[in-house]
Amino acid sequence: MFGSILTIGAMLGAATSGLITDTFGRKGAMRMSASFCITGWLAVYFSMGALLLDMGRFFTGYGIGIFSYVVPVFIAEIAPKSIRGGLTTLNQLMIVSGSSVAFLLGTVVTWRTLTLTGLVPCIVLLIGLVFIPESPRWLAKVGREKEFEVALRRLRGKDADVSKEATEFQINIETLQSLPKAKMSDLFQSKYIRSLIIGVGLMVFQQFGGINGIGFYVSETFVSAELSSSKIGTIAYACIQVPITIVGVVLMDKSGRRPLLTVSASGTFLRCFLIGTSFFLKIFPLNVKGVAGSLVVLVNWLGAWAVSYTFNFLMSRSPTDTFSIYVGFSAMTILFVAKIVPETKGKTLEEIQACLNS
Protein backbone atom coordinates (compact mmCIF):
# COMPACT_ATOMS: atom_id res chain seq x y z
CA MET A 1 0.00 0.00 0.00
CA PHE A 2 2.80 2.43 0.90
CA GLY A 3 4.38 2.04 -2.52
CA SER A 4 1.13 2.93 -4.29
CA ILE A 5 0.37 6.08 -2.23
CA LEU A 6 2.79 8.06 -4.39
CA THR A 7 0.81 7.12 -7.50
CA ILE A 8 -2.47 8.16 -5.85
CA GLY A 9 -0.99 11.62 -5.26
CA ALA A 10 0.36 11.61 -8.81
CA MET A 11 -3.13 10.87 -10.16
CA LEU A 12 -4.51 13.94 -8.39
CA GLY A 13 -1.55 15.99 -9.60
CA ALA A 14 -2.14 14.76 -13.14
CA ALA A 15 -5.86 15.60 -12.97
CA THR A 16 -5.06 19.22 -12.05
CA SER A 17 -1.85 19.60 -14.07
CA GLY A 18 -3.48 21.00 -17.23
CA LEU A 19 -5.39 23.70 -15.36
CA ILE A 20 -2.36 24.66 -13.26
CA THR A 21 -0.04 24.75 -16.27
CA ASP A 22 -2.43 26.83 -18.39
CA THR A 23 -3.23 29.23 -15.52
CA PHE A 24 0.17 29.84 -13.95
CA GLY A 25 2.37 29.13 -16.95
CA ARG A 26 4.90 26.37 -17.43
CA LYS A 27 7.44 27.89 -15.03
CA GLY A 28 4.78 28.61 -12.42
CA ALA A 29 3.60 25.01 -12.53
CA MET A 30 7.15 23.74 -12.10
CA ARG A 31 7.67 25.99 -9.06
CA MET A 32 4.46 24.65 -7.53
CA SER A 33 5.50 21.08 -8.24
CA ALA A 34 8.91 21.56 -6.65
CA SER A 35 7.28 23.08 -3.56
CA PHE A 36 4.99 20.06 -3.11
CA CYS A 37 7.94 17.67 -3.55
CA ILE A 38 10.03 19.55 -0.99
CA THR A 39 7.11 19.46 1.47
CA GLY A 40 6.70 15.74 0.88
CA TRP A 41 10.37 14.87 1.35
CA LEU A 42 10.57 16.91 4.55
CA ALA A 43 7.45 15.19 5.87
CA VAL A 44 9.02 11.78 5.23
CA TYR A 45 12.32 12.82 6.82
CA PHE A 46 10.73 14.15 10.04
CA SER A 47 8.11 11.40 10.29
CA MET A 48 7.79 9.40 13.50
CA GLY A 49 4.81 7.33 12.42
CA ALA A 50 2.84 6.04 9.47
CA LEU A 51 0.61 9.14 9.06
CA LEU A 52 3.40 11.60 8.24
CA LEU A 53 5.13 9.01 6.06
CA ASP A 54 1.96 8.54 4.03
CA MET A 55 1.34 12.30 3.81
CA GLY A 56 4.89 12.89 2.63
CA ARG A 57 4.57 10.17 0.02
CA PHE A 58 1.26 11.67 -1.16
CA PHE A 59 2.59 15.25 -1.43
CA THR A 60 5.66 14.04 -3.31
CA GLY A 61 3.39 12.11 -5.66
CA TYR A 62 1.23 15.17 -6.26
CA GLY A 63 4.27 17.20 -7.26
CA ILE A 64 5.53 14.42 -9.51
CA GLY A 65 2.10 14.18 -11.15
CA ILE A 66 2.30 17.83 -12.21
CA PHE A 67 5.96 17.48 -13.21
CA SER A 68 5.16 14.52 -15.45
CA TYR A 69 2.95 16.77 -17.56
CA VAL A 70 4.51 20.22 -17.44
CA VAL A 71 8.19 19.35 -17.99
CA PRO A 72 7.70 17.47 -21.31
CA VAL A 73 5.22 20.18 -22.41
CA PHE A 74 7.76 22.90 -21.68
CA ILE A 75 10.55 21.04 -23.51
CA ALA A 76 8.34 20.34 -26.54
CA GLU A 77 7.25 23.98 -26.75
CA ILE A 78 10.68 25.59 -26.51
CA ALA A 79 12.77 23.16 -28.59
CA PRO A 80 13.44 23.49 -32.35
CA LYS A 81 11.91 20.61 -34.29
CA SER A 82 15.34 19.26 -35.29
CA ILE A 83 16.28 18.39 -31.69
CA ARG A 84 12.88 18.29 -29.98
CA GLY A 85 12.70 14.51 -29.80
CA GLY A 86 16.21 14.19 -28.43
CA LEU A 87 15.61 16.84 -25.77
CA THR A 88 12.35 15.18 -24.72
CA THR A 89 14.12 11.86 -24.34
CA LEU A 90 17.00 13.60 -22.55
CA ASN A 91 14.41 14.42 -19.91
CA GLN A 92 13.75 10.69 -19.59
CA LEU A 93 17.50 10.09 -19.36
CA MET A 94 17.72 12.49 -16.43
CA ILE A 95 14.77 10.75 -14.73
CA VAL A 96 16.35 7.33 -15.20
CA SER A 97 19.76 8.61 -14.08
CA GLY A 98 18.23 10.10 -10.95
CA SER A 99 16.40 6.85 -10.29
CA SER A 100 19.62 4.88 -10.73
CA VAL A 101 21.51 7.17 -8.36
CA ALA A 102 18.73 6.76 -5.78
CA PHE A 103 18.89 2.96 -6.11
CA LEU A 104 22.66 3.02 -5.64
CA LEU A 105 22.53 5.40 -2.67
CA GLY A 106 19.81 3.27 -1.11
CA THR A 107 22.26 0.38 -0.82
CA VAL A 108 24.70 2.39 1.33
CA VAL A 109 22.66 4.94 3.35
CA THR A 110 19.56 4.80 5.56
CA TRP A 111 16.14 5.60 4.12
CA ARG A 112 15.92 8.77 6.21
CA THR A 113 19.19 10.07 4.80
CA LEU A 114 18.08 9.08 1.32
CA THR A 115 15.01 11.34 1.57
CA LEU A 116 17.28 14.38 1.93
CA THR A 117 18.77 13.70 -1.51
CA GLY A 118 15.29 14.23 -2.96
CA LEU A 119 15.49 17.87 -1.90
CA VAL A 120 18.55 18.56 -4.05
CA PRO A 121 16.98 18.45 -7.56
CA CYS A 122 13.96 20.45 -6.32
CA ILE A 123 16.18 23.24 -4.97
CA VAL A 124 18.35 23.21 -8.11
CA LEU A 125 15.19 23.48 -10.25
CA LEU A 126 13.84 26.45 -8.28
CA ILE A 127 17.15 28.25 -8.74
CA GLY A 128 17.42 27.31 -12.42
CA LEU A 129 13.93 28.62 -13.22
CA VAL A 130 15.17 32.13 -12.43
CA PHE A 131 17.50 32.02 -15.43
CA ILE A 132 15.33 30.43 -18.15
CA PRO A 133 12.52 32.05 -20.17
CA GLU A 134 8.86 31.07 -20.10
CA SER A 135 7.42 29.04 -22.98
CA PRO A 136 6.91 31.39 -25.96
CA ARG A 137 3.81 29.46 -27.01
CA TRP A 138 2.18 29.98 -23.62
CA LEU A 139 3.14 33.68 -23.59
CA ALA A 140 1.60 34.12 -27.04
CA LYS A 141 -1.51 32.23 -25.94
CA VAL A 142 -2.13 34.59 -22.98
CA GLY A 143 -1.42 37.71 -25.07
CA ARG A 144 1.95 38.72 -23.64
CA GLU A 145 3.43 39.53 -27.05
CA LYS A 146 6.49 41.52 -25.98
CA GLU A 147 7.56 38.82 -23.54
CA PHE A 148 6.85 36.22 -26.23
CA GLU A 149 9.33 37.76 -28.66
CA VAL A 150 11.98 38.24 -25.96
CA ALA A 151 11.62 34.63 -24.79
CA LEU A 152 11.81 33.24 -28.34
CA ARG A 153 14.92 35.26 -29.12
CA ARG A 154 16.60 34.14 -25.88
CA LEU A 155 15.93 30.52 -26.81
CA ARG A 156 17.11 30.76 -30.43
CA GLY A 157 20.03 33.17 -29.90
CA LYS A 158 20.27 36.93 -30.26
CA ASP A 159 21.43 36.76 -33.89
CA ALA A 160 18.86 34.17 -35.03
CA ASP A 161 16.06 35.11 -37.41
CA VAL A 162 12.91 34.17 -35.49
CA SER A 163 10.41 36.06 -37.67
CA LYS A 164 9.15 33.00 -39.55
CA GLU A 165 8.77 30.91 -36.41
CA ALA A 166 7.11 33.79 -34.57
CA THR A 167 4.63 34.26 -37.42
CA GLU A 168 3.75 30.54 -37.39
CA PHE A 169 3.19 30.72 -33.64
CA GLN A 170 0.95 33.76 -33.94
CA ILE A 171 -1.16 32.31 -36.76
CA ASN A 172 -1.65 29.09 -34.83
CA ILE A 173 -2.53 30.96 -31.63
CA GLU A 174 -5.03 33.20 -33.42
CA THR A 175 -6.70 30.14 -34.92
CA LEU A 176 -6.88 28.43 -31.54
CA GLN A 177 -8.23 31.53 -29.78
CA SER A 178 -11.13 31.61 -32.22
CA LEU A 179 -12.21 28.23 -30.88
CA PRO A 180 -14.36 27.84 -27.75
CA LYS A 181 -12.68 26.90 -24.47
CA ALA A 182 -11.99 23.18 -24.47
CA LYS A 183 -13.82 20.79 -22.16
CA MET A 184 -13.02 17.16 -21.43
CA SER A 185 -15.98 16.06 -23.55
CA ASP A 186 -14.49 17.87 -26.55
CA LEU A 187 -11.69 15.31 -26.72
CA PHE A 188 -14.17 12.74 -27.98
CA GLN A 189 -14.96 14.77 -31.10
CA SER A 190 -13.94 13.15 -34.36
CA LYS A 191 -11.09 15.62 -35.00
CA TYR A 192 -9.41 14.76 -31.70
CA ILE A 193 -10.31 11.10 -31.28
CA ARG A 194 -7.23 9.73 -33.07
CA SER A 195 -4.92 11.86 -30.91
CA LEU A 196 -6.82 10.69 -27.82
CA ILE A 197 -6.50 7.02 -28.77
CA ILE A 198 -2.77 7.41 -29.40
CA GLY A 199 -2.11 9.33 -26.20
CA VAL A 200 -4.15 7.11 -23.90
CA GLY A 201 -3.00 3.93 -25.65
CA LEU A 202 0.68 4.73 -25.24
CA MET A 203 0.23 5.49 -21.55
CA VAL A 204 -1.72 2.26 -20.94
CA PHE A 205 0.83 0.06 -22.72
CA GLN A 206 3.70 1.93 -21.07
CA GLN A 207 2.42 1.18 -17.58
CA PHE A 208 1.01 -2.32 -18.04
CA GLY A 209 4.37 -3.48 -19.29
CA GLY A 210 5.18 -3.53 -15.55
CA ILE A 211 7.70 -0.70 -15.33
CA ASN A 212 6.50 0.70 -11.99
CA GLY A 213 5.90 -2.65 -10.32
CA ILE A 214 9.45 -3.72 -11.17
CA GLY A 215 10.90 -0.34 -10.20
CA PHE A 216 9.10 -0.08 -6.84
CA TYR A 217 9.88 -3.65 -5.79
CA VAL A 218 13.18 -4.33 -7.53
CA SER A 219 14.87 -5.72 -4.40
CA GLU A 220 11.98 -8.06 -3.61
CA THR A 221 11.93 -9.23 -7.23
CA PHE A 222 15.56 -10.29 -7.14
CA VAL A 223 15.04 -12.01 -3.78
CA SER A 224 12.14 -14.01 -5.24
CA ALA A 225 14.45 -14.98 -8.10
CA GLU A 226 16.72 -16.48 -5.42
CA LEU A 227 19.62 -14.11 -6.11
CA SER A 228 22.15 -14.39 -3.30
CA SER A 229 22.03 -10.66 -2.56
CA SER A 230 19.21 -8.24 -3.40
CA LYS A 231 21.77 -5.40 -3.34
CA ILE A 232 23.61 -6.94 -6.29
CA GLY A 233 20.40 -7.09 -8.30
CA THR A 234 19.44 -3.53 -7.34
CA ILE A 235 22.84 -2.19 -8.38
CA ALA A 236 22.68 -4.08 -11.69
CA TYR A 237 19.17 -2.72 -12.34
CA ALA A 238 20.33 0.82 -11.56
CA CYS A 239 23.36 0.57 -13.84
CA ILE A 240 21.61 -0.93 -16.88
CA GLN A 241 18.87 1.72 -17.06
CA VAL A 242 21.21 4.57 -18.01
CA PRO A 243 22.98 3.09 -21.08
CA ILE A 244 19.66 1.80 -22.46
CA THR A 245 18.15 5.27 -22.14
CA ILE A 246 21.23 6.88 -23.72
CA VAL A 247 20.66 4.66 -26.77
CA GLY A 248 17.10 6.01 -26.88
CA VAL A 249 18.38 9.60 -26.79
CA VAL A 250 20.84 8.97 -29.64
CA LEU A 251 18.32 7.15 -31.84
CA MET A 252 15.28 9.38 -31.20
CA ASP A 253 15.86 11.92 -33.97
CA LYS A 254 17.86 9.59 -36.24
CA SER A 255 15.56 6.58 -36.50
CA GLY A 256 12.25 8.22 -35.62
CA ARG A 257 9.74 7.49 -32.86
CA ARG A 258 7.78 4.58 -34.36
CA PRO A 259 10.79 2.29 -35.00
CA LEU A 260 12.21 3.04 -31.54
CA LEU A 261 8.88 2.32 -29.87
CA THR A 262 8.58 -0.97 -31.73
CA VAL A 263 12.15 -2.15 -31.10
CA SER A 264 12.12 -1.14 -27.44
CA ALA A 265 8.79 -2.92 -26.94
CA SER A 266 10.42 -6.05 -28.30
CA GLY A 267 13.40 -5.81 -25.97
CA THR A 268 12.90 -4.57 -22.40
CA PHE A 269 10.37 -3.09 -20.01
CA LEU A 270 11.76 0.38 -20.83
CA ARG A 271 10.20 -0.01 -24.27
CA CYS A 272 7.89 2.99 -24.66
CA PHE A 273 8.74 4.71 -21.36
CA LEU A 274 11.50 6.51 -23.29
CA ILE A 275 9.27 8.31 -25.75
CA GLY A 276 5.62 7.75 -24.89
CA THR A 277 5.44 11.12 -23.17
CA SER A 278 7.12 12.93 -26.06
CA PHE A 279 4.46 11.52 -28.41
CA PHE A 280 1.32 12.54 -26.57
CA LEU A 281 2.54 16.10 -26.01
CA LYS A 282 2.98 16.61 -29.75
CA ILE A 283 -0.32 15.24 -30.97
CA PHE A 284 -2.74 17.58 -29.18
CA PRO A 285 -3.39 21.17 -30.34
CA LEU A 286 -2.66 23.95 -27.85
CA ASN A 287 -6.37 24.69 -27.26
CA VAL A 288 -7.00 21.18 -25.85
CA LYS A 289 -3.51 20.37 -24.60
CA GLY A 290 -4.43 21.26 -21.01
CA VAL A 291 -7.46 18.98 -20.66
CA ALA A 292 -5.93 16.32 -22.94
CA GLY A 293 -2.67 16.30 -21.03
CA SER A 294 -4.48 16.01 -17.71
CA LEU A 295 -6.50 13.05 -18.97
CA VAL A 296 -3.56 11.22 -20.54
CA VAL A 297 -1.23 11.74 -17.57
CA LEU A 298 -4.07 10.71 -15.24
CA VAL A 299 -4.43 7.47 -17.20
CA ASN A 300 -0.67 7.02 -16.96
CA TRP A 301 -0.64 7.33 -13.16
CA LEU A 302 -3.81 5.28 -12.79
CA GLY A 303 -1.99 2.51 -14.61
CA ALA A 304 1.07 3.05 -12.41
CA TRP A 305 -1.11 2.69 -9.31
CA ALA A 306 -2.77 -0.47 -10.62
CA VAL A 307 0.57 -2.08 -11.46
CA SER A 308 2.37 -1.08 -8.25
CA TYR A 309 -0.62 -2.06 -6.08
CA THR A 310 -1.08 -5.49 -7.67
CA PHE A 311 2.57 -6.40 -8.28
CA ASN A 312 3.20 -8.12 -4.92
CA PHE A 313 -0.11 -9.98 -5.05
CA LEU A 314 0.60 -11.29 -8.54
CA MET A 315 4.18 -12.23 -7.68
CA SER A 316 3.04 -14.17 -4.61
CA ARG A 317 0.72 -16.24 -6.80
CA SER A 318 3.03 -16.86 -9.75
CA PRO A 319 6.10 -14.84 -10.82
CA THR A 320 6.03 -16.59 -14.21
CA ASP A 321 2.42 -15.60 -14.88
CA THR A 322 3.11 -12.05 -13.68
CA PHE A 323 5.89 -11.46 -16.18
CA SER A 324 3.94 -13.27 -18.88
CA ILE A 325 1.23 -10.61 -18.50
CA TYR A 326 3.84 -7.86 -18.89
CA VAL A 327 5.31 -9.58 -21.96
CA GLY A 328 1.82 -9.78 -23.45
CA PHE A 329 1.30 -6.03 -23.08
CA SER A 330 4.71 -5.38 -24.64
CA ALA A 331 3.70 -7.52 -27.62
CA MET A 332 0.44 -5.55 -27.95
CA THR A 333 2.51 -2.35 -27.90
CA ILE A 334 4.26 -3.45 -31.08
CA LEU A 335 0.94 -3.96 -32.88
CA PHE A 336 -0.48 -0.68 -31.56
CA VAL A 337 2.53 1.35 -32.73
CA ALA A 338 2.63 -0.35 -36.12
CA LYS A 339 -1.07 0.20 -36.85
CA ILE A 340 -2.02 3.43 -35.05
CA VAL A 341 0.94 5.65 -34.13
CA PRO A 342 2.26 8.11 -36.78
CA GLU A 343 5.87 9.22 -37.20
CA THR A 344 6.61 12.75 -35.92
CA LYS A 345 10.29 12.97 -36.80
CA GLY A 346 11.31 16.31 -38.33
CA LYS A 347 7.84 17.89 -38.07
CA THR A 348 6.76 20.99 -36.16
CA LEU A 349 3.98 20.70 -33.61
CA GLU A 350 1.66 22.47 -36.03
CA GLU A 351 2.53 20.08 -38.88
CA ILE A 352 1.93 17.04 -36.64
CA GLN A 353 -1.50 18.31 -35.61
CA ALA A 354 -2.43 19.12 -39.23
CA CYS A 355 -1.42 15.59 -40.25
CA LEU A 356 -3.58 14.01 -37.54
CA ASN A 357 -6.56 16.14 -38.46
CA SER A 358 -6.33 15.43 -42.19
Coordinates of C-alpha atoms in Angstrom, one line a residue:
M1 CA 0.0 0.0 0.0
F2 CA 2.8 2.4 0.9
G3 CA 4.4 2.0 -2.5
S4 CA 1.1 2.9 -4.3
I5 CA 0.4 6.1 -2.2
L6 CA 2.8 8.1 -4.4
T7 CA 0.8 7.1 -7.5
I8 CA -2.5 8.2 -5.9
G9 CA -1.0 11.6 -5.3
A10 CA 0.4 11.6 -8.8
M11 CA -3.1 10.9 -10.2
L12 CA -4.5 13.9 -8.4
G13 CA -1.6 16.0 -9.6
A14 CA -2.1 14.8 -13.1
A15 CA -5.9 15.6 -13.0
T16 CA -5.1 19.2 -12.1
S17 CA -1.9 19.6 -14.1
G18 CA -3.5 21.0 -17.2
L19 CA -5.4 23.7 -15.4
I20 CA -2.4 24.7 -13.3
T21 CA 0.0 24.8 -16.3
D22 CA -2.4 26.8 -18.4
T23 CA -3.2 29.2 -15.5
F24 CA 0.2 29.8 -13.9
G25 CA 2.4 29.1 -17.0
R26 CA 4.9 26.4 -17.4
K27 CA 7.4 27.9 -15.0
G28 CA 4.8 28.6 -12.4
A29 CA 3.6 25.0 -12.5
M30 CA 7.2 23.7 -12.1
R31 CA 7.7 26.0 -9.1
M32 CA 4.5 24.7 -7.5
S33 CA 5.5 21.1 -8.2
A34 CA 8.9 21.6 -6.6
S35 CA 7.3 23.1 -3.6
F36 CA 5.0 20.1 -3.1
C37 CA 7.9 17.7 -3.6
I38 CA 10.0 19.6 -1.0
T39 CA 7.1 19.5 1.5
G40 CA 6.7 15.7 0.9
W41 CA 10.4 14.9 1.3
L42 CA 10.6 16.9 4.6
A43 CA 7.4 15.2 5.9
V44 CA 9.0 11.8 5.2
Y45 CA 12.3 12.8 6.8
F46 CA 10.7 14.1 10.0
S47 CA 8.1 11.4 10.3
M48 CA 7.8 9.4 13.5
G49 CA 4.8 7.3 12.4
A50 CA 2.8 6.0 9.5
L51 CA 0.6 9.1 9.1
L52 CA 3.4 11.6 8.2
L53 CA 5.1 9.0 6.1
D54 CA 2.0 8.5 4.0
M55 CA 1.3 12.3 3.8
G56 CA 4.9 12.9 2.6
R57 CA 4.6 10.2 0.0
F58 CA 1.3 11.7 -1.2
F59 CA 2.6 15.2 -1.4
T60 CA 5.7 14.0 -3.3
G61 CA 3.4 12.1 -5.7
Y62 CA 1.2 15.2 -6.3
G63 CA 4.3 17.2 -7.3
I64 CA 5.5 14.4 -9.5
G65 CA 2.1 14.2 -11.2
I66 CA 2.3 17.8 -12.2
F67 CA 6.0 17.5 -13.2
S68 CA 5.2 14.5 -15.4
Y69 CA 2.9 16.8 -17.6
V70 CA 4.5 20.2 -17.4
V71 CA 8.2 19.3 -18.0
P72 CA 7.7 17.5 -21.3
V73 CA 5.2 20.2 -22.4
F74 CA 7.8 22.9 -21.7
I75 CA 10.5 21.0 -23.5
A76 CA 8.3 20.3 -26.5
E77 CA 7.2 24.0 -26.8
I78 CA 10.7 25.6 -26.5
A79 CA 12.8 23.2 -28.6
P80 CA 13.4 23.5 -32.3
K81 CA 11.9 20.6 -34.3
S82 CA 15.3 19.3 -35.3
I83 CA 16.3 18.4 -31.7
R84 CA 12.9 18.3 -30.0
G85 CA 12.7 14.5 -29.8
G86 CA 16.2 14.2 -28.4
L87 CA 15.6 16.8 -25.8
T88 CA 12.4 15.2 -24.7
T89 CA 14.1 11.9 -24.3
L90 CA 17.0 13.6 -22.6
N91 CA 14.4 14.4 -19.9
Q92 CA 13.7 10.7 -19.6
L93 CA 17.5 10.1 -19.4
M94 CA 17.7 12.5 -16.4
I95 CA 14.8 10.8 -14.7
V96 CA 16.3 7.3 -15.2
S97 CA 19.8 8.6 -14.1
G98 CA 18.2 10.1 -10.9
S99 CA 16.4 6.8 -10.3
S100 CA 19.6 4.9 -10.7
V101 CA 21.5 7.2 -8.4
A102 CA 18.7 6.8 -5.8
F103 CA 18.9 3.0 -6.1
L104 CA 22.7 3.0 -5.6
L105 CA 22.5 5.4 -2.7
G106 CA 19.8 3.3 -1.1
T107 CA 22.3 0.4 -0.8
V108 CA 24.7 2.4 1.3
V109 CA 22.7 4.9 3.4
T110 CA 19.6 4.8 5.6
W111 CA 16.1 5.6 4.1
R112 CA 15.9 8.8 6.2
T113 CA 19.2 10.1 4.8
L114 CA 18.1 9.1 1.3
T115 CA 15.0 11.3 1.6
L116 CA 17.3 14.4 1.9
T117 CA 18.8 13.7 -1.5
G118 CA 15.3 14.2 -3.0
L119 CA 15.5 17.9 -1.9
V120 CA 18.6 18.6 -4.0
P121 CA 17.0 18.5 -7.6
C122 CA 14.0 20.5 -6.3
I123 CA 16.2 23.2 -5.0
V124 CA 18.3 23.2 -8.1
L125 CA 15.2 23.5 -10.2
L126 CA 13.8 26.4 -8.3
I127 CA 17.2 28.2 -8.7
G128 CA 17.4 27.3 -12.4
L129 CA 13.9 28.6 -13.2
V130 CA 15.2 32.1 -12.4
F131 CA 17.5 32.0 -15.4
I132 CA 15.3 30.4 -18.1
P133 CA 12.5 32.0 -20.2
E134 CA 8.9 31.1 -20.1
S135 CA 7.4 29.0 -23.0
P136 CA 6.9 31.4 -26.0
R137 CA 3.8 29.5 -27.0
W138 CA 2.2 30.0 -23.6
L139 CA 3.1 33.7 -23.6
A140 CA 1.6 34.1 -27.0
K141 CA -1.5 32.2 -25.9
V142 CA -2.1 34.6 -23.0
G143 CA -1.4 37.7 -25.1
R144 CA 2.0 38.7 -23.6
E145 CA 3.4 39.5 -27.1
K146 CA 6.5 41.5 -26.0
E147 CA 7.6 38.8 -23.5
F148 CA 6.8 36.2 -26.2
E149 CA 9.3 37.8 -28.7
V150 CA 12.0 38.2 -26.0
A151 CA 11.6 34.6 -24.8
L152 CA 11.8 33.2 -28.3
R153 CA 14.9 35.3 -29.1
R154 CA 16.6 34.1 -25.9
L155 CA 15.9 30.5 -26.8
R156 CA 17.1 30.8 -30.4
G157 CA 20.0 33.2 -29.9
K158 CA 20.3 36.9 -30.3
D159 CA 21.4 36.8 -33.9
A160 CA 18.9 34.2 -35.0
D161 CA 16.1 35.1 -37.4
V162 CA 12.9 34.2 -35.5
S163 CA 10.4 36.1 -37.7
K164 CA 9.2 33.0 -39.6
E165 CA 8.8 30.9 -36.4
A166 CA 7.1 33.8 -34.6
T167 CA 4.6 34.3 -37.4
E168 CA 3.7 30.5 -37.4
F169 CA 3.2 30.7 -33.6
Q170 CA 0.9 33.8 -33.9
I171 CA -1.2 32.3 -36.8
N172 CA -1.6 29.1 -34.8
I173 CA -2.5 31.0 -31.6
E174 CA -5.0 33.2 -33.4
T175 CA -6.7 30.1 -34.9
L176 CA -6.9 28.4 -31.5
Q177 CA -8.2 31.5 -29.8
S178 CA -11.1 31.6 -32.2
L179 CA -12.2 28.2 -30.9
P180 CA -14.4 27.8 -27.7
K181 CA -12.7 26.9 -24.5
A182 CA -12.0 23.2 -24.5
K183 CA -13.8 20.8 -22.2
M184 CA -13.0 17.2 -21.4
S185 CA -16.0 16.1 -23.5
D186 CA -14.5 17.9 -26.6
L187 CA -11.7 15.3 -26.7
F188 CA -14.2 12.7 -28.0
Q189 CA -15.0 14.8 -31.1
S190 CA -13.9 13.1 -34.4
K191 CA -11.1 15.6 -35.0
Y192 CA -9.4 14.8 -31.7
I193 CA -10.3 11.1 -31.3
R194 CA -7.2 9.7 -33.1
S195 CA -4.9 11.9 -30.9
L196 CA -6.8 10.7 -27.8
I197 CA -6.5 7.0 -28.8
I198 CA -2.8 7.4 -29.4
G199 CA -2.1 9.3 -26.2
V200 CA -4.2 7.1 -23.9
G201 CA -3.0 3.9 -25.6
L202 CA 0.7 4.7 -25.2
M203 CA 0.2 5.5 -21.6
V204 CA -1.7 2.3 -20.9
F205 CA 0.8 0.1 -22.7
Q206 CA 3.7 1.9 -21.1
Q207 CA 2.4 1.2 -17.6
F208 CA 1.0 -2.3 -18.0
G209 CA 4.4 -3.5 -19.3
G210 CA 5.2 -3.5 -15.6
I211 CA 7.7 -0.7 -15.3
N212 CA 6.5 0.7 -12.0
G213 CA 5.9 -2.7 -10.3
I214 CA 9.4 -3.7 -11.2
G215 CA 10.9 -0.3 -10.2
F216 CA 9.1 -0.1 -6.8
Y217 CA 9.9 -3.7 -5.8
V218 CA 13.2 -4.3 -7.5
S219 CA 14.9 -5.7 -4.4
E220 CA 12.0 -8.1 -3.6
T221 CA 11.9 -9.2 -7.2
F222 CA 15.6 -10.3 -7.1
V223 CA 15.0 -12.0 -3.8
S224 CA 12.1 -14.0 -5.2
A225 CA 14.4 -15.0 -8.1
E226 CA 16.7 -16.5 -5.4
L227 CA 19.6 -14.1 -6.1
S228 CA 22.1 -14.4 -3.3
S229 CA 22.0 -10.7 -2.6
S230 CA 19.2 -8.2 -3.4
K231 CA 21.8 -5.4 -3.3
I232 CA 23.6 -6.9 -6.3
G233 CA 20.4 -7.1 -8.3
T234 CA 19.4 -3.5 -7.3
I235 CA 22.8 -2.2 -8.4
A236 CA 22.7 -4.1 -11.7
Y237 CA 19.2 -2.7 -12.3
A238 CA 20.3 0.8 -11.6
C239 CA 23.4 0.6 -13.8
I240 CA 21.6 -0.9 -16.9
Q241 CA 18.9 1.7 -17.1
V242 CA 21.2 4.6 -18.0
P243 CA 23.0 3.1 -21.1
I244 CA 19.7 1.8 -22.5
T245 CA 18.2 5.3 -22.1
I246 CA 21.2 6.9 -23.7
V247 CA 20.7 4.7 -26.8
G248 CA 17.1 6.0 -26.9
V249 CA 18.4 9.6 -26.8
V250 CA 20.8 9.0 -29.6
L251 CA 18.3 7.1 -31.8
M252 CA 15.3 9.4 -31.2
D253 CA 15.9 11.9 -34.0
K254 CA 17.9 9.6 -36.2
S255 CA 15.6 6.6 -36.5
G256 CA 12.3 8.2 -35.6
R257 CA 9.7 7.5 -32.9
R258 CA 7.8 4.6 -34.4
P259 CA 10.8 2.3 -35.0
L260 CA 12.2 3.0 -31.5
L261 CA 8.9 2.3 -29.9
T262 CA 8.6 -1.0 -31.7
V263 CA 12.1 -2.1 -31.1
S264 CA 12.1 -1.1 -27.4
A265 CA 8.8 -2.9 -26.9
S266 CA 10.4 -6.1 -28.3
G267 CA 13.4 -5.8 -26.0
T268 CA 12.9 -4.6 -22.4
F269 CA 10.4 -3.1 -20.0
L270 CA 11.8 0.4 -20.8
R271 CA 10.2 0.0 -24.3
C272 CA 7.9 3.0 -24.7
F273 CA 8.7 4.7 -21.4
L274 CA 11.5 6.5 -23.3
I275 CA 9.3 8.3 -25.7
G276 CA 5.6 7.7 -24.9
T277 CA 5.4 11.1 -23.2
S278 CA 7.1 12.9 -26.1
F279 CA 4.5 11.5 -28.4
F280 CA 1.3 12.5 -26.6
L281 CA 2.5 16.1 -26.0
K282 CA 3.0 16.6 -29.8
I283 CA -0.3 15.2 -31.0
F284 CA -2.7 17.6 -29.2
P285 CA -3.4 21.2 -30.3
L286 CA -2.7 23.9 -27.8
N287 CA -6.4 24.7 -27.3
V288 CA -7.0 21.2 -25.9
K289 CA -3.5 20.4 -24.6
G290 CA -4.4 21.3 -21.0
V291 CA -7.5 19.0 -20.7
A292 CA -5.9 16.3 -22.9
G293 CA -2.7 16.3 -21.0
S294 CA -4.5 16.0 -17.7
L295 CA -6.5 13.1 -19.0
V296 CA -3.6 11.2 -20.5
V297 CA -1.2 11.7 -17.6
L298 CA -4.1 10.7 -15.2
V299 CA -4.4 7.5 -17.2
N300 CA -0.7 7.0 -17.0
W301 CA -0.6 7.3 -13.2
L302 CA -3.8 5.3 -12.8
G303 CA -2.0 2.5 -14.6
A304 CA 1.1 3.1 -12.4
W305 CA -1.1 2.7 -9.3
A306 CA -2.8 -0.5 -10.6
V307 CA 0.6 -2.1 -11.5
S308 CA 2.4 -1.1 -8.2
Y309 CA -0.6 -2.1 -6.1
T310 CA -1.1 -5.5 -7.7
F311 CA 2.6 -6.4 -8.3
N312 CA 3.2 -8.1 -4.9
F313 CA -0.1 -10.0 -5.0
L314 CA 0.6 -11.3 -8.5
M315 CA 4.2 -12.2 -7.7
S316 CA 3.0 -14.2 -4.6
R317 CA 0.7 -16.2 -6.8
S318 CA 3.0 -16.9 -9.7
P319 CA 6.1 -14.8 -10.8
T320 CA 6.0 -16.6 -14.2
D321 CA 2.4 -15.6 -14.9
T322 CA 3.1 -12.1 -13.7
F323 CA 5.9 -11.5 -16.2
S324 CA 3.9 -13.3 -18.9
I325 CA 1.2 -10.6 -18.5
Y326 CA 3.8 -7.9 -18.9
V327 CA 5.3 -9.6 -22.0
G328 CA 1.8 -9.8 -23.5
F329 CA 1.3 -6.0 -23.1
S330 CA 4.7 -5.4 -24.6
A331 CA 3.7 -7.5 -27.6
M332 CA 0.4 -5.6 -28.0
T333 CA 2.5 -2.3 -27.9
I334 CA 4.3 -3.5 -31.1
L335 CA 0.9 -4.0 -32.9
F336 CA -0.5 -0.7 -31.6
V337 CA 2.5 1.3 -32.7
A338 CA 2.6 -0.4 -36.1
K339 CA -1.1 0.2 -36.8
I340 CA -2.0 3.4 -35.1
V341 CA 0.9 5.7 -34.1
P342 CA 2.3 8.1 -36.8
E343 CA 5.9 9.2 -37.2
T344 CA 6.6 12.8 -35.9
K345 CA 10.3 13.0 -36.8
G346 CA 11.3 16.3 -38.3
K347 CA 7.8 17.9 -38.1
T348 CA 6.8 21.0 -36.2
L349 CA 4.0 20.7 -33.6
E350 CA 1.7 22.5 -36.0
E351 CA 2.5 20.1 -38.9
I352 CA 1.9 17.0 -36.6
Q353 CA -1.5 18.3 -35.6
A354 CA -2.4 19.1 -39.2
C355 CA -1.4 15.6 -40.2
L356 CA -3.6 14.0 -37.5
N357 CA -6.6 16.1 -38.5
S358 CA -6.3 15.4 -42.2

